[in-house]
PDB file of C-alpha atoms in Angstrom:
ATOM      1  CA  PHE H   1       0.083  -0.203  -0.037  1.00 44.00           C
ATOM      2  CA  GLN H   2       1.080   3.458  -0.423  1.00 46.00           C
ATOM      3  CA  ASN H   3       2.559   5.870   2.069  1.00 45.00           C
ATOM      4  CA  PRO H   4       0.018   8.743   2.031  1.00 47.00           C
ATOM      5  CA  SER H   5       2.114  10.914   4.539  1.00 46.00           C
ATOM      6  CA  THR H   6       4.602  12.123   1.953  1.00 42.00           C
ATOM      7  CA  ASP H   7       4.352  13.945  -1.066  1.00 37.00           C
ATOM      8  CA  ILE H   8       5.820  11.324  -3.472  1.00 38.00           C
ATOM      9  CA  SER H   9       3.970   8.520  -1.991  1.00 41.00           C
ATOM     10  CA  PRO H  10       6.490   5.753  -2.030  1.00 44.00           C
ATOM     11  CA  THR H  11       5.708   2.186  -1.758  1.00 55.00           C
ATOM     12  CA  TRP H  12       6.857   0.316   1.134  1.00 57.00           C
ATOM     13  CA  PHE H  13       7.937  -2.589  -1.101  1.00 58.00           C
ATOM     14  CA  PRO H  14       9.055  -1.693  -4.529  1.00 63.00           C
ATOM     15  CA  GLY H  15       7.461  -3.921  -7.226  1.00 64.00           C
ATOM     16  CA  VAL H  16       4.726  -5.026  -5.184  1.00 60.00           C
ATOM     17  CA  SER H  17       1.393  -3.270  -5.914  1.00 62.00           C
ATOM     18  CA  SER H  18      -0.543  -5.124  -3.115  1.00 64.00           C
ATOM     19  CA  LEU H  19       0.250  -6.772   0.242  1.00 68.00           C
ATOM     20  CA  LYS H  20      -2.931  -8.916   1.088  1.00 82.00           C
ATOM     21  CA  ILE H  21      -2.505 -10.194   4.711  1.00 85.00           C
ATOM     22  CA  THR H  22      -5.040 -13.154   5.589  1.00 87.00           C
ATOM     23  CA  THR H  23      -3.690 -13.575   9.037  1.00 90.00           C
ATOM     24  CA  PRO H  24      -5.666 -12.135  12.010  1.00 92.00           C
ATOM     25  CA  THR H  25      -3.520  -9.175  13.088  1.00 92.00           C
ATOM     26  CA  LEU H  26      -3.677  -6.891  15.875  1.00 94.00           C
ATOM     27  CA  LEU H  27      -2.148  -3.238  15.202  1.00 92.00           C
ATOM     28  CA  LEU H  28      -1.403  -1.022  18.202  1.00 93.00           C
ATOM     29  CA  TRP H  29      -0.895   2.481  17.263  1.00 92.00           C
ATOM     30  CA  GLY H  30       0.105   5.652  19.593  1.00 92.00           C
ATOM     31  CA  GLU H  31      -2.135   8.562  18.690  1.00 91.00           C
ATOM     32  CA  TRP H  32       0.765  10.677  19.422  1.00 92.00           C
ATOM     33  CA  ASP H  33       3.292   8.951  17.142  1.00 90.00           C
ATOM     34  CA  ARG H  34       5.203  11.255  15.263  1.00 88.00           C
ATOM     35  CA  ALA H  35       7.519   8.711  13.591  1.00 86.00           C
ATOM     36  CA  LEU H  36       4.670   6.796  11.985  1.00 83.00           C
ATOM     37  CA  LEU H  37       1.985   9.245  11.087  1.00 81.00           C
ATOM     38  CA  ALA H  38      -1.742   8.584  11.118  1.00 80.00           C
ATOM     39  CA  GLY H  39      -1.767   8.863   7.306  1.00 81.00           C
ATOM     40  CA  ASN H  40       0.114   5.742   7.313  1.00 80.00           C
ATOM     41  CA  LEU H  41      -3.225   4.081   8.166  1.00 82.00           C
ATOM     42  CA  VAL H  42      -4.985   4.807   5.247  1.00 83.00           C
ATOM     43  CA  GLY H  43      -6.108   1.924   3.517  1.00 82.00           C
ATOM     44  CA  VAL H  44      -4.474  -0.550   5.911  1.00 85.00           C
ATOM     45  CA  GLU H  45      -8.052  -2.213   6.491  1.00 85.00           C
ATOM     46  CA  GLU H  46      -7.963  -3.031   2.715  1.00 83.00           C
ATOM     47  CA  GLU H  47      -4.609  -4.808   3.001  1.00 83.00           C
ATOM     48  CA  ILE H  48      -5.127  -6.667   6.351  1.00 87.00           C
ATOM     49  CA  SER H  49      -8.456  -8.635   6.083  1.00 87.00           C
ATOM     50  CA  GLU H  50      -8.646  -9.769   9.957  1.00 90.00           C
ATOM     51  CA  LEU H  51      -7.341  -6.428  11.348  1.00 91.00           C
ATOM     52  CA  GLU H  52      -8.128  -5.107  14.857  1.00 93.00           C
ATOM     53  CA  LEU H  53      -6.821  -1.693  15.179  1.00 92.00           C
ATOM     54  CA  VAL H  54      -6.253  -0.250  18.612  1.00 93.00           C
ATOM     55  CA  LYS H  55      -5.361   3.465  18.771  1.00 91.00           C
ATOM     56  CA  VAL H  56      -3.659   4.090  22.210  1.00 93.00           C
ATOM     57  CA  PRO H  57      -4.376   7.464  23.474  1.00 91.00           C
ATOM     58  CA  GLU H  58      -1.741   9.640  25.159  1.00 90.00           C
ATOM     59  CA  ALA H  59       1.055   7.443  23.658  1.00 92.00           C
ATOM     60  CA  SER H  60       3.789   8.151  20.819  1.00 92.00           C
ATOM     61  CA  HIS H  61       6.094   5.639  19.041  1.00 92.00           C
ATOM     62  CA  LEU H  62       7.120   4.131  22.329  1.00 93.00           C
ATOM     63  CA  ILE H  63       3.646   2.742  23.380  1.00 93.00           C
ATOM     64  CA  VAL H  64       4.851  -0.255  25.056  1.00 93.00           C
ATOM     65  CA  THR H  65       6.746   1.907  27.734  1.00 94.00           C
ATOM     66  CA  GLU H  66       4.363   4.800  27.902  1.00 94.00           C
ATOM     67  CA  ARG H  67       1.072   2.695  28.144  1.00 94.00           C
ATOM     68  CA  PRO H  68       2.061  -0.847  29.333  1.00 95.00           C
ATOM     69  CA  ASP H  69      -1.189  -1.361  31.148  1.00 94.00           C
ATOM     70  CA  LEU H  70      -3.372  -0.827  28.000  1.00 94.00           C
ATOM     71  CA  ILE H  71      -0.827  -2.443  25.692  1.00 95.00           C
ATOM     72  CA  ASN H  72      -0.926  -5.692  28.040  1.00 95.00           C
ATOM     73  CA  ALA H  73      -4.761  -5.478  28.241  1.00 94.00           C
ATOM     74  CA  SER H  74      -5.066  -5.116  24.527  1.00 94.00           C
ATOM     75  CA  ILE H  75      -2.958  -8.123  23.822  1.00 95.00           C
ATOM     76  CA  GLU H  76      -4.596 -10.264  26.362  1.00 95.00           C
ATOM     77  CA  SER H  77      -7.959  -9.384  25.230  1.00 94.00           C
ATOM     78  CA  TYR H  78      -6.969 -10.136  21.592  1.00 94.00           C
ATOM     79  CA  LEU H  79      -5.569 -13.513  22.208  1.00 93.00           C
ATOM     80  CA  THR H  80      -8.205 -14.780  24.724  1.00 93.00           C
ATOM     81  CA  ASP H  81     -10.994 -13.851  22.131  1.00 86.00           C
ATOM     82  CA  GLY H  82     -10.392 -16.976  20.240  1.00 62.00           C
ATOM     83  CA  ARG H  83      -7.687 -15.919  17.705  1.00 62.00           C
TER      84      ARG H  83
END
């Protein structure tokens, strides 16, 4: 998929037009992340068929150290919900 956070929209994997992921996937995203901007999420649902996206409030790129309570709870919930 394309990276819409830049003007030139480079592909993440040159020569690959689509990355269809069919494995159930948990994506934890820090809402204050300045390294991976929210624009990177555009179209991700189309590429990952079984996506669970958790936007972590008050967390940047270091979500594991900034919000371990929420991260641990999200992972535990994801794994115990039959995935």
